[in-house]
XYZ file of C-alpha atoms in Angstrom:
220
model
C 83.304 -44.481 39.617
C 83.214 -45.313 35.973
C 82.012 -48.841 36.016
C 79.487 -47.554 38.561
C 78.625 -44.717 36.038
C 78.037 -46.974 33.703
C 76.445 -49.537 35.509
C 74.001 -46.668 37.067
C 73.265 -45.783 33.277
C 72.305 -49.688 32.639
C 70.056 -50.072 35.942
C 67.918 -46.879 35.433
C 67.589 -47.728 31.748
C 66.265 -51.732 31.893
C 65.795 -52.276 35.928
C 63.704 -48.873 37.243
C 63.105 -47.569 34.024
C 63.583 -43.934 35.018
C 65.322 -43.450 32.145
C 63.408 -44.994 29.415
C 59.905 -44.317 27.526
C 59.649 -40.203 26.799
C 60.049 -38.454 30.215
C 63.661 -39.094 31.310
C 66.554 -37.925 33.538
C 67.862 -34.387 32.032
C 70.967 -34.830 30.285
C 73.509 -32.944 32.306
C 77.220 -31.843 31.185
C 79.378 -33.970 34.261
C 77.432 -37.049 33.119
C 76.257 -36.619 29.363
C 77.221 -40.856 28.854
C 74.295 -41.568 31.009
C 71.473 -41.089 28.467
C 73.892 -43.278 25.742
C 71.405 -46.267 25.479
C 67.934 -44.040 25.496
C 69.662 -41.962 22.228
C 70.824 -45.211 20.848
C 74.399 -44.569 20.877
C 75.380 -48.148 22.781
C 73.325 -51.359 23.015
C 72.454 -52.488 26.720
C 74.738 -55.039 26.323
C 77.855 -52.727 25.435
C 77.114 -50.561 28.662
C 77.340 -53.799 30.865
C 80.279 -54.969 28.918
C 82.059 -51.709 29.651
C 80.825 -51.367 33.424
C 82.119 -55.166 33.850
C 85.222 -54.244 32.188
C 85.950 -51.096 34.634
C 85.213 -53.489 37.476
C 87.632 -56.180 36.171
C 90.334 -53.175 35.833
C 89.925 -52.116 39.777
C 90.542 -55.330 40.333
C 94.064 -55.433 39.655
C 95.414 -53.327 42.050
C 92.732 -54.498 44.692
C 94.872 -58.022 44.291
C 97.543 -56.824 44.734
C 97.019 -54.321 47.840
C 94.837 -57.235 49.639
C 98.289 -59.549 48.841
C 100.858 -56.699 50.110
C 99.234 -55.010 52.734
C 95.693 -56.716 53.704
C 92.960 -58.454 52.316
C 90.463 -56.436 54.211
C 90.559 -53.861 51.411
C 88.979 -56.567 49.266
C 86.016 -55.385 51.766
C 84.863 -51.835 51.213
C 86.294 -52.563 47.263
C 83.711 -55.417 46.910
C 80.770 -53.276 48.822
C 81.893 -50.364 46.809
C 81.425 -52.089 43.779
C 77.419 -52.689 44.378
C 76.493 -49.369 46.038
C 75.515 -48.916 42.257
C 72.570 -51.704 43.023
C 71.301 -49.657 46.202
C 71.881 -46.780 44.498
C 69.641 -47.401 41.675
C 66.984 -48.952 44.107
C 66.978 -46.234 46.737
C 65.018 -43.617 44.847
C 61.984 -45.240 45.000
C 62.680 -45.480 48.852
C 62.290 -42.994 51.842
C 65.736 -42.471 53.410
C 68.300 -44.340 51.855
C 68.718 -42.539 48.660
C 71.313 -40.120 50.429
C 72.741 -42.754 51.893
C 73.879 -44.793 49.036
C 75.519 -42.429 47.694
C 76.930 -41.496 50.954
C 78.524 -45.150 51.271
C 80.812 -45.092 47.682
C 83.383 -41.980 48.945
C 83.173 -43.417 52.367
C 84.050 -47.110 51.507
C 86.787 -45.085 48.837
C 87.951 -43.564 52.613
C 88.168 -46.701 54.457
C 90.246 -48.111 51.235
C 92.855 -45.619 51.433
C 93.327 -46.070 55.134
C 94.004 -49.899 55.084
C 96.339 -49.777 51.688
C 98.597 -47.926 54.227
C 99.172 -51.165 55.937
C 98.326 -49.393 59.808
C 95.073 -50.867 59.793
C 93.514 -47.501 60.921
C 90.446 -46.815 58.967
C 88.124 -45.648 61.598
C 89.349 -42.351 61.746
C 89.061 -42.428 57.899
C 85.776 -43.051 58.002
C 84.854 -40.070 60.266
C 86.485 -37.664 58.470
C 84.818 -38.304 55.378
C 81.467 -37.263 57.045
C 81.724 -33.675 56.408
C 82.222 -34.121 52.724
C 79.560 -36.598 52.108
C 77.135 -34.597 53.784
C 77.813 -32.040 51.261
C 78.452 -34.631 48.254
C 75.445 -36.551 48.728
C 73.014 -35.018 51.172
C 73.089 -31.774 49.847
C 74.317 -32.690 46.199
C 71.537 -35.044 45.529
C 68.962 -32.239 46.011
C 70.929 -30.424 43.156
C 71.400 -33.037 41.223
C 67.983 -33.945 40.879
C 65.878 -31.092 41.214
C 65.777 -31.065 36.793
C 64.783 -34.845 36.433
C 62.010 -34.473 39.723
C 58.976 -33.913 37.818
C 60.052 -36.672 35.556
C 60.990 -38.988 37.920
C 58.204 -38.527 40.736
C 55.866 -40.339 37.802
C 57.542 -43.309 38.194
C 57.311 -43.673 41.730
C 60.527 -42.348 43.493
C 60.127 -41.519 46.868
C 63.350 -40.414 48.064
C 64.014 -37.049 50.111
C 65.970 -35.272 47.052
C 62.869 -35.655 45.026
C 60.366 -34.640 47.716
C 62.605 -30.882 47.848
C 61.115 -30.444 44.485
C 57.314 -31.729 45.088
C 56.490 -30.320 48.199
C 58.324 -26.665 46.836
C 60.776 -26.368 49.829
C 63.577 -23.681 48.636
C 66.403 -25.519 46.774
C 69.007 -22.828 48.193
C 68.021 -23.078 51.906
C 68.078 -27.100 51.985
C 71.752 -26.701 50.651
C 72.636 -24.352 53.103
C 71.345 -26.547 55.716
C 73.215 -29.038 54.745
C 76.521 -27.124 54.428
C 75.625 -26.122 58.375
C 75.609 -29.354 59.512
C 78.848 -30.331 57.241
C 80.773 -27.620 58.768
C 79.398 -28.270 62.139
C 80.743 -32.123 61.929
C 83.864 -30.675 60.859
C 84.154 -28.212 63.699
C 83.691 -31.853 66.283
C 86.617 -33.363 64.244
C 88.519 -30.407 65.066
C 87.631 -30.339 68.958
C 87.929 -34.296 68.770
C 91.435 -33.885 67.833
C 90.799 -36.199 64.399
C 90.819 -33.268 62.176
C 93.801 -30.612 62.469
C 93.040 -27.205 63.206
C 94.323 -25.986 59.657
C 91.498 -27.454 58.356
C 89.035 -25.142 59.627
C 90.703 -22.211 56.661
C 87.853 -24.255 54.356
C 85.128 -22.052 56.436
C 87.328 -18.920 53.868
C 84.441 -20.919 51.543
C 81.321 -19.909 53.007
C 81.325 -16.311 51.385
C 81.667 -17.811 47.680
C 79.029 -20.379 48.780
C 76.640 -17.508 49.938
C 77.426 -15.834 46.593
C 76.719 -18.886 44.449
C 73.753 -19.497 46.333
C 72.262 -16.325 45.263
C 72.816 -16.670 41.517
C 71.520 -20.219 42.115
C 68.268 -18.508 43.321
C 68.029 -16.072 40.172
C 68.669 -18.817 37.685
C 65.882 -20.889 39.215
C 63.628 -17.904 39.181
């Protein structure tokens, strides 16, 4: 996460240029280092330096797991490490903006399944659907409903953006989502790859209604 942070921060500053020239991405609170090289806090060069550095860190105990338990975990570590590149890309395409984002906690899944040495990571991988759909699918929409009319200038394309343009209602495309989250969860469950106890996170869906409706005020 933080060398692809900081990578992300490198790509959209010199590569798509979303985040250079006047309009940019809005500077939010969880991610206030992104904007470091448009304010002129760090030099291109010192953002890839750190990203690499970050990289070169996971790497240690990615040696050592792939030594001691398998070296398949070198696999979703090395893919993990570029979903920053597709990520980066994938705005200014259709359908795989979700997606990219989609495929970092899900190759983070499959990791933890093989460093358990049982070679299982199938069952990792479906589990993590639920909370991706809400991470990216949904969170995407979210994330970049303040940098839309910014962004769409450039050329991005993706579905996140397209919430904003075409002026479908922020709080119903997040609820739509969170349907079809829960609704993969409740399969998992009648699958028998989820327990049961894991249906007490539907005790969520009243705060999310609430939040939904102050979400609604503040965007007037």
């Amino acid at each position: 996460m933080a060398g692809g942070h900081s990578f992300n921060t490198l790509l959209d500053t010199v590569w798509t240029k979303l985040d250079s020239g006047e309009e940019t991405s809005v500077s939010k609170g969880y991610a206030s280092g992104c904007n470091v090289i448009t304010e002129g806090i760090l030099s291109p060069r010192e953002v890839l330096a750190n990203a690499l550095g970050w990289y070169a860190l996971a790497l240690i105990p990615l040696i050592l797991l792939s030594v001691r338990v398998t070296p398949l975990i070198l696999v979703p570590a090395i893919l993990g490490m570029g979903v920053t590149f597709w990520y980066s890309k994938s705005k200014f395409t259709t359908w795989s903006h979700e997606l990219a984002l989609a495929s970092g906690p899900i190759a983070a899944s499959v990791m933890g399944a093989l460093s358990t040495g049982t070679g299982e990571w199938l069952n990792a991988f479906l589990v993590a659907l639920p909370i991706v759909t809400i991470f990216s699918f949904a969170g995407l929409a979210l994330d970049e409903h303040p940098d839309a009319e910014a962004n769409l200038k450039k050329g991005v394309r993706s579905l996140p953006y397209k919430v904003w343009e075409y002026g479908f209602d922020l709080c119903s495309y997040l609820l739509l989502w969170f349907i079809a989250a829960y609704c993969a969860q409740v399969f998992l469950i009648a699958a028998g790859i989820l327990a049961t106890l894991t249906g007490i996170t539907f005790i969520l869906l009243p705060l999310f209604f609430g939040l939904l409706v102050y979400l609604k005020g503040a965007l007037g």
